[in-house]
Amino acid sequence: MRQPNLVALKKSVLFAASLSSKELFHSNILSFFIEKYPELANELFGGSLGRELKVSREEKHADLVIRGNGREIVVENKFKDVAKPSQLHEIESRFPKATDFFLLSLLGENIHPSKIENWKEIPYRKMMQALSNLKPNDDYHKLIIKDYLENLEILISELSPLAICEEYDFYRTGNPSMEEWKAYRLHDVY
């Protein structure tokens, strides 16, 4: 197994802040930028949400619920976890008026589409593209987006080669990468 290259993450305050949670941090970032820049939600979730959005966090155990222009979008965010069809169906049952369900997943291809028929999966790369398309006039927001996107790029680049393999050996003794993955709290992805 190759040694991870995560050193660049050590300089990021955002990455340090993200270490205490799986997806909560990332859902909060997305929620913040959707509230400030509704065009992000329109690009990411298929337009027609308008400019007056109401975004709620952890409503009925859904990571994000976005309402606008007569639509109700439910988003389940999986960053260091894999969604289970039963979990998604349970969330779905709590939102009978929802018009759309989205599963945001770090690497994409989390669950075969036939098992989650009402959900559309969005890989983080698509969310990253939508964030990079934003044109904030606030310099601080520009810096936060830049730092966040750089962190995600490192994480996805490091995790992508490990996503599909015949056998996972993270917890076997002698794995040279384990201590570094633990230091960055990324070992729990597997």
PDB file of C-alpha atoms in Angstrom:
ATOM      1  CA  MET A   1       0.000   0.000   0.000  1.00  0.00           C
ATOM      2  CA  ARG A   2       1.359   3.399  -0.915  1.00  0.00           C
ATOM      3  CA  GLN A   3       2.159   6.000   1.700  1.00  0.00           C
ATOM      4  CA  PRO A   4      -0.431   8.817   1.790  1.00  0.00           C
ATOM      5  CA  ASN A   5       0.715  12.336   0.959  1.00  0.00           C
ATOM      6  CA  LEU A   6      -1.328  14.498   3.305  1.00  0.00           C
ATOM      7  CA  VAL A   7       1.257  17.003   4.556  1.00  0.00           C
ATOM      8  CA  ALA A   8      -0.396  19.965   2.783  1.00  0.00           C
ATOM      9  CA  LEU A   9      -3.456  19.533   5.006  1.00  0.00           C
ATOM     10  CA  LYS A  10      -1.423  20.515   8.082  1.00  0.00           C
ATOM     11  CA  LYS A  11      -1.424  24.189   7.037  1.00  0.00           C
ATOM     12  CA  SER A  12      -5.212  24.449   6.752  1.00  0.00           C
ATOM     13  CA  VAL A  13      -7.291  25.796   9.631  1.00  0.00           C
ATOM     14  CA  LEU A  14     -10.396  24.522   7.819  1.00  0.00           C
ATOM     15  CA  PHE A  15      -9.041  20.993   7.708  1.00  0.00           C
ATOM     16  CA  ALA A  16      -8.194  21.141  11.411  1.00  0.00           C
ATOM     17  CA  ALA A  17     -11.766  22.292  12.132  1.00  0.00           C
ATOM     18  CA  SER A  18     -13.194  19.461  10.052  1.00  0.00           C
ATOM     19  CA  LEU A  19     -11.512  16.707  12.060  1.00  0.00           C
ATOM     20  CA  SER A  20     -14.143  16.545  14.778  1.00  0.00           C
ATOM     21  CA  SER A  21     -16.955  15.275  12.556  1.00  0.00           C
ATOM     22  CA  LYS A  22     -17.721  13.018   9.629  1.00  0.00           C
ATOM     23  CA  GLU A  23     -20.043  15.035   7.417  1.00  0.00           C
ATOM     24  CA  LEU A  24     -21.425  17.678   9.781  1.00  0.00           C
ATOM     25  CA  PHE A  25     -18.619  20.108   9.026  1.00  0.00           C
ATOM     26  CA  HIS A  26     -19.064  19.659   5.282  1.00  0.00           C
ATOM     27  CA  SER A  27     -22.848  20.009   5.479  1.00  0.00           C
ATOM     28  CA  ASN A  28     -22.414  23.233   7.456  1.00  0.00           C
ATOM     29  CA  ILE A  29     -19.996  24.632   4.850  1.00  0.00           C
ATOM     30  CA  LEU A  30     -22.400  23.765   2.035  1.00  0.00           C
ATOM     31  CA  SER A  31     -25.362  25.213   3.948  1.00  0.00           C
ATOM     32  CA  PHE A  32     -23.489  28.468   4.596  1.00  0.00           C
ATOM     33  CA  PHE A  33     -22.565  28.972   0.950  1.00  0.00           C
ATOM     34  CA  ILE A  34     -26.026  28.009  -0.340  1.00  0.00           C
ATOM     35  CA  GLU A  35     -27.594  30.606   1.959  1.00  0.00           C
ATOM     36  CA  LYS A  36     -25.121  33.278   0.832  1.00  0.00           C
ATOM     37  CA  TYR A  37     -25.072  32.253  -2.838  1.00  0.00           C
ATOM     38  CA  PRO A  38     -28.340  30.575  -3.920  1.00  0.00           C
ATOM     39  CA  GLU A  39     -26.896  30.058  -7.401  1.00  0.00           C
ATOM     40  CA  LEU A  40     -24.793  27.278  -5.859  1.00  0.00           C
ATOM     41  CA  ALA A  41     -27.932  25.282  -4.999  1.00  0.00           C
ATOM     42  CA  ASN A  42     -29.428  26.036  -8.396  1.00  0.00           C
ATOM     43  CA  GLU A  43     -26.326  24.712 -10.172  1.00  0.00           C
ATOM     44  CA  LEU A  44     -25.831  21.716  -7.918  1.00  0.00           C
ATOM     45  CA  PHE A  45     -29.448  20.573  -7.661  1.00  0.00           C
ATOM     46  CA  GLY A  46     -30.811  21.388 -11.075  1.00  0.00           C
ATOM     47  CA  GLY A  47     -31.937  25.002 -11.106  1.00  0.00           C
ATOM     48  CA  SER A  48     -35.401  26.454 -10.574  1.00  0.00           C
ATOM     49  CA  LEU A  49     -34.952  26.967  -6.824  1.00  0.00           C
ATOM     50  CA  GLY A  50     -34.925  30.731  -7.191  1.00  0.00           C
ATOM     51  CA  ARG A  51     -32.984  33.209  -5.095  1.00  0.00           C
ATOM     52  CA  GLU A  52     -35.026  33.098  -1.884  1.00  0.00           C
ATOM     53  CA  LEU A  53     -33.998  29.830  -0.271  1.00  0.00           C
ATOM     54  CA  LYS A  54     -34.652  28.422   3.165  1.00  0.00           C
ATOM     55  CA  VAL A  55     -31.961  25.985   4.250  1.00  0.00           C
ATOM     56  CA  SER A  56     -32.303  23.856   7.358  1.00  0.00           C
ATOM     57  CA  ARG A  57     -29.762  21.577   8.969  1.00  0.00           C
ATOM     58  CA  GLU A  58     -30.518  18.257  10.636  1.00  0.00           C
ATOM     59  CA  GLU A  59     -34.254  18.584  10.053  1.00  0.00           C
ATOM     60  CA  LYS A  60     -35.872  15.218  10.829  1.00  0.00           C
ATOM     61  CA  HIS A  61     -32.342  13.732  10.739  1.00  0.00           C
ATOM     62  CA  ALA A  62     -31.674  14.855   7.152  1.00  0.00           C
ATOM     63  CA  ASP A  63     -28.360  16.642   6.676  1.00  0.00           C
ATOM     64  CA  LEU A  64     -29.815  19.476   4.573  1.00  0.00           C
ATOM     65  CA  VAL A  65     -33.310  20.470   3.504  1.00  0.00           C
ATOM     66  CA  ILE A  66     -33.502  23.255   0.937  1.00  0.00           C
ATOM     67  CA  ARG A  67     -36.775  24.955   0.067  1.00  0.00           C
ATOM     68  CA  GLY A  68     -37.303  27.438  -2.705  1.00  0.00           C
ATOM     69  CA  ASN A  69     -39.688  28.209  -5.539  1.00  0.00           C
ATOM     70  CA  GLY A  70     -42.076  25.411  -4.533  1.00  0.00           C
ATOM     71  CA  ARG A  71     -39.352  22.753  -4.340  1.00  0.00           C
ATOM     72  CA  GLU A  72     -38.242  20.845  -1.266  1.00  0.00           C
ATOM     73  CA  ILE A  73     -34.862  19.169  -1.676  1.00  0.00           C
ATOM     74  CA  VAL A  74     -33.523  16.692   0.868  1.00  0.00           C
ATOM     75  CA  VAL A  75     -29.762  16.101   0.906  1.00  0.00           C
ATOM     76  CA  GLU A  76     -27.996  13.278   2.735  1.00  0.00           C
ATOM     77  CA  ASN A  77     -24.269  13.926   2.944  1.00  0.00           C
ATOM     78  CA  LYS A  78     -21.843  11.022   3.263  1.00  0.00           C
ATOM     79  CA  PHE A  79     -18.242  12.069   3.699  1.00  0.00           C
ATOM     80  CA  LYS A  80     -16.550   9.366   5.771  1.00  0.00           C
ATOM     81  CA  ASP A  81     -19.394   6.909   5.579  1.00  0.00           C
ATOM     82  CA  VAL A  82     -21.406   4.879   3.106  1.00  0.00           C
ATOM     83  CA  ALA A  83     -25.151   5.349   2.829  1.00  0.00           C
ATOM     84  CA  LYS A  84     -27.331   2.336   3.322  1.00  0.00           C
ATOM     85  CA  PRO A  85     -30.504   1.999   1.225  1.00  0.00           C
ATOM     86  CA  SER A  86     -32.540   1.422   4.396  1.00  0.00           C
ATOM     87  CA  GLN A  87     -31.278   4.721   5.860  1.00  0.00           C
ATOM     88  CA  LEU A  88     -32.171   6.609   2.680  1.00  0.00           C
ATOM     89  CA  HIS A  89     -35.646   5.055   2.543  1.00  0.00           C
ATOM     90  CA  GLU A  90     -36.179   6.030   6.178  1.00  0.00           C
ATOM     91  CA  ILE A  91     -35.215   9.649   5.453  1.00  0.00           C
ATOM     92  CA  GLU A  92     -37.440   9.618   2.388  1.00  0.00           C
ATOM     93  CA  SER A  93     -40.440   8.522   4.484  1.00  0.00           C
ATOM     94  CA  ARG A  94     -40.045  11.606   6.710  1.00  0.00           C
ATOM     95  CA  PHE A  95     -40.421  14.000   3.763  1.00  0.00           C
ATOM     96  CA  PRO A  96     -43.587  13.113   1.845  1.00  0.00           C
ATOM     97  CA  LYS A  97     -43.684  16.589   0.231  1.00  0.00           C
ATOM     98  CA  ALA A  98     -40.071  16.511  -0.981  1.00  0.00           C
ATOM     99  CA  THR A  99     -39.634  17.019  -4.704  1.00  0.00           C
ATOM    100  CA  ASP A 100     -36.050  15.697  -4.858  1.00  0.00           C
ATOM    101  CA  PHE A 101     -33.627  13.567  -2.865  1.00  0.00           C
ATOM    102  CA  PHE A 102     -29.850  13.868  -3.298  1.00  0.00           C
ATOM    103  CA  LEU A 103     -27.061  11.748  -1.866  1.00  0.00           C
ATOM    104  CA  LEU A 104     -23.820  13.733  -1.701  1.00  0.00           C
ATOM    105  CA  SER A 105     -20.906  11.300  -1.457  1.00  0.00           C
ATOM    106  CA  LEU A 106     -17.173  11.828  -1.285  1.00  0.00           C
ATOM    107  CA  LEU A 107     -16.189   9.583  -4.176  1.00  0.00           C
ATOM    108  CA  GLY A 108     -19.559   8.972  -5.849  1.00  0.00           C
ATOM    109  CA  GLU A 109     -20.961   5.594  -6.867  1.00  0.00           C
ATOM    110  CA  ASN A 110     -21.869   4.943  -3.254  1.00  0.00           C
ATOM    111  CA  ILE A 111     -24.895   2.732  -3.954  1.00  0.00           C
ATOM    112  CA  HIS A 112     -26.199   1.139  -7.140  1.00  0.00           C
ATOM    113  CA  PRO A 113     -28.984   3.422  -8.499  1.00  0.00           C
ATOM    114  CA  SER A 114     -31.491   0.556  -8.610  1.00  0.00           C
ATOM    115  CA  LYS A 115     -31.392   0.347  -4.797  1.00  0.00           C
ATOM    116  CA  ILE A 116     -32.157   4.042  -4.268  1.00  0.00           C
ATOM    117  CA  GLU A 117     -34.630   4.801  -7.052  1.00  0.00           C
ATOM    118  CA  ASN A 118     -35.785   8.212  -5.758  1.00  0.00           C
ATOM    119  CA  TRP A 119     -32.292   9.469  -4.947  1.00  0.00           C
ATOM    120  CA  LYS A 120     -29.761  11.091  -7.249  1.00  0.00           C
ATOM    121  CA  GLU A 121     -26.148  10.671  -6.205  1.00  0.00           C
ATOM    122  CA  ILE A 122     -23.784  13.598  -6.532  1.00  0.00           C
ATOM    123  CA  PRO A 123     -20.051  13.036  -6.073  1.00  0.00           C
ATOM    124  CA  TYR A 124     -18.119  15.698  -4.182  1.00  0.00           C
ATOM    125  CA  ARG A 125     -16.258  16.550  -7.389  1.00  0.00           C
ATOM    126  CA  LYS A 126     -19.495  17.951  -8.849  1.00  0.00           C
ATOM    127  CA  MET A 127     -20.068  19.988  -5.688  1.00  0.00           C
ATOM    128  CA  MET A 128     -16.469  21.192  -5.905  1.00  0.00           C
ATOM    129  CA  GLN A 129     -17.032  22.300  -9.514  1.00  0.00           C
ATOM    130  CA  ALA A 130     -20.165  24.207  -8.510  1.00  0.00           C
ATOM    131  CA  LEU A 131     -18.256  25.909  -5.645  1.00  0.00           C
ATOM    132  CA  SER A 132     -15.382  26.807  -7.957  1.00  0.00           C
ATOM    133  CA  ASN A 133     -17.887  28.403 -10.367  1.00  0.00           C
ATOM    134  CA  LEU A 134     -19.091  30.806  -7.664  1.00  0.00           C
ATOM    135  CA  LYS A 135     -18.046  34.409  -8.032  1.00  0.00           C
ATOM    136  CA  PRO A 136     -18.233  35.771  -4.476  1.00  0.00           C
ATOM    137  CA  ASN A 137     -17.513  39.459  -4.061  1.00  0.00           C
ATOM    138  CA  ASP A 138     -16.326  38.815  -0.511  1.00  0.00           C
ATOM    139  CA  ASP A 139     -12.558  38.185  -0.362  1.00  0.00           C
ATOM    140  CA  TYR A 140     -12.889  36.124   2.818  1.00  0.00           C
ATOM    141  CA  HIS A 141     -15.397  33.808   1.154  1.00  0.00           C
ATOM    142  CA  LYS A 142     -13.036  33.444  -1.804  1.00  0.00           C
ATOM    143  CA  LEU A 143     -10.221  32.372   0.553  1.00  0.00           C
ATOM    144  CA  ILE A 144     -12.433  29.894   2.426  1.00  0.00           C
ATOM    145  CA  ILE A 145     -13.664  28.338  -0.831  1.00  0.00           C
ATOM    146  CA  LYS A 146     -10.103  28.100  -2.155  1.00  0.00           C
ATOM    147  CA  ASP A 147      -8.845  26.425   1.035  1.00  0.00           C
ATOM    148  CA  TYR A 148     -11.829  24.078   1.204  1.00  0.00           C
ATOM    149  CA  LEU A 149     -11.460  23.018  -2.433  1.00  0.00           C
ATOM    150  CA  GLU A 150      -7.722  22.425  -2.002  1.00  0.00           C
ATOM    151  CA  ASN A 151      -8.408  20.204   1.035  1.00  0.00           C
ATOM    152  CA  LEU A 152     -11.056  18.216  -0.816  1.00  0.00           C
ATOM    153  CA  GLU A 153      -8.782  17.771  -3.819  1.00  0.00           C
ATOM    154  CA  ILE A 154      -6.040  16.293  -1.632  1.00  0.00           C
ATOM    155  CA  LEU A 155      -8.461  13.981   0.164  1.00  0.00           C
ATOM    156  CA  ILE A 156     -10.152  12.749  -2.985  1.00  0.00           C
ATOM    157  CA  SER A 157      -6.823  12.265  -4.763  1.00  0.00           C
ATOM    158  CA  GLU A 158      -5.520  10.217  -1.846  1.00  0.00           C
ATOM    159  CA  LEU A 159      -8.674   8.181  -1.316  1.00  0.00           C
ATOM    160  CA  SER A 160      -9.667   7.532  -4.947  1.00  0.00           C
ATOM    161  CA  PRO A 161      -7.049   4.833  -5.653  1.00  0.00           C
ATOM    162  CA  LEU A 162      -8.186   2.987  -2.544  1.00  0.00           C
ATOM    163  CA  ALA A 163     -11.913   3.126  -3.357  1.00  0.00           C
ATOM    164  CA  ILE A 164     -12.107  -0.092  -5.327  1.00  0.00           C
ATOM    165  CA  CYS A 165      -9.834  -2.957  -4.452  1.00  0.00           C
ATOM    166  CA  GLU A 166     -10.129  -6.658  -3.835  1.00  0.00           C
ATOM    167  CA  GLU A 167      -9.053  -6.589  -0.225  1.00  0.00           C
ATOM    168  CA  TYR A 168      -8.747  -3.829   2.348  1.00  0.00           C
ATOM    169  CA  ASP A 169      -5.824  -4.241   4.709  1.00  0.00           C
ATOM    170  CA  PHE A 170      -5.907  -0.996   6.653  1.00  0.00           C
ATOM    171  CA  TYR A 171      -6.007  -2.649  10.040  1.00  0.00           C
ATOM    172  CA  ARG A 172      -3.475  -5.375   9.489  1.00  0.00           C
ATOM    173  CA  THR A 173      -0.290  -4.979  11.457  1.00  0.00           C
ATOM    174  CA  GLY A 174       2.627  -3.620   9.534  1.00  0.00           C
ATOM    175  CA  ASN A 175       0.584  -1.278   7.346  1.00  0.00           C
ATOM    176  CA  PRO A 176       3.007   1.649   6.914  1.00  0.00           C
ATOM    177  CA  SER A 177       0.200   4.110   6.138  1.00  0.00           C
ATOM    178  CA  MET A 178      -1.996   3.492   9.143  1.00  0.00           C
ATOM    179  CA  GLU A 179      -0.350   5.918  11.547  1.00  0.00           C
ATOM    180  CA  GLU A 180      -0.434   8.773   9.055  1.00  0.00           C
ATOM    181  CA  TRP A 181      -4.070   8.054   8.154  1.00  0.00           C
ATOM    182  CA  LYS A 182      -4.896   8.041  11.882  1.00  0.00           C
ATOM    183  CA  ALA A 183      -3.082  11.348  12.410  1.00  0.00           C
ATOM    184  CA  TYR A 184      -5.417  12.910   9.839  1.00  0.00           C
ATOM    185  CA  ARG A 185      -8.426  10.965  11.160  1.00  0.00           C
ATOM    186  CA  LEU A 186      -8.994   9.423   7.751  1.00  0.00           C
ATOM    187  CA  HIS A 187      -8.539   5.785   8.718  1.00  0.00           C
ATOM    188  CA  ASP A 188     -12.201   5.609   9.666  1.00  0.00           C
ATOM    189  CA  VAL A 189     -13.195   6.044   6.000  1.00  0.00           C
ATOM    190  CA  TYR A 190     -12.517   2.334   5.717  1.00  0.00           C
TER     191      TYR A 190
END
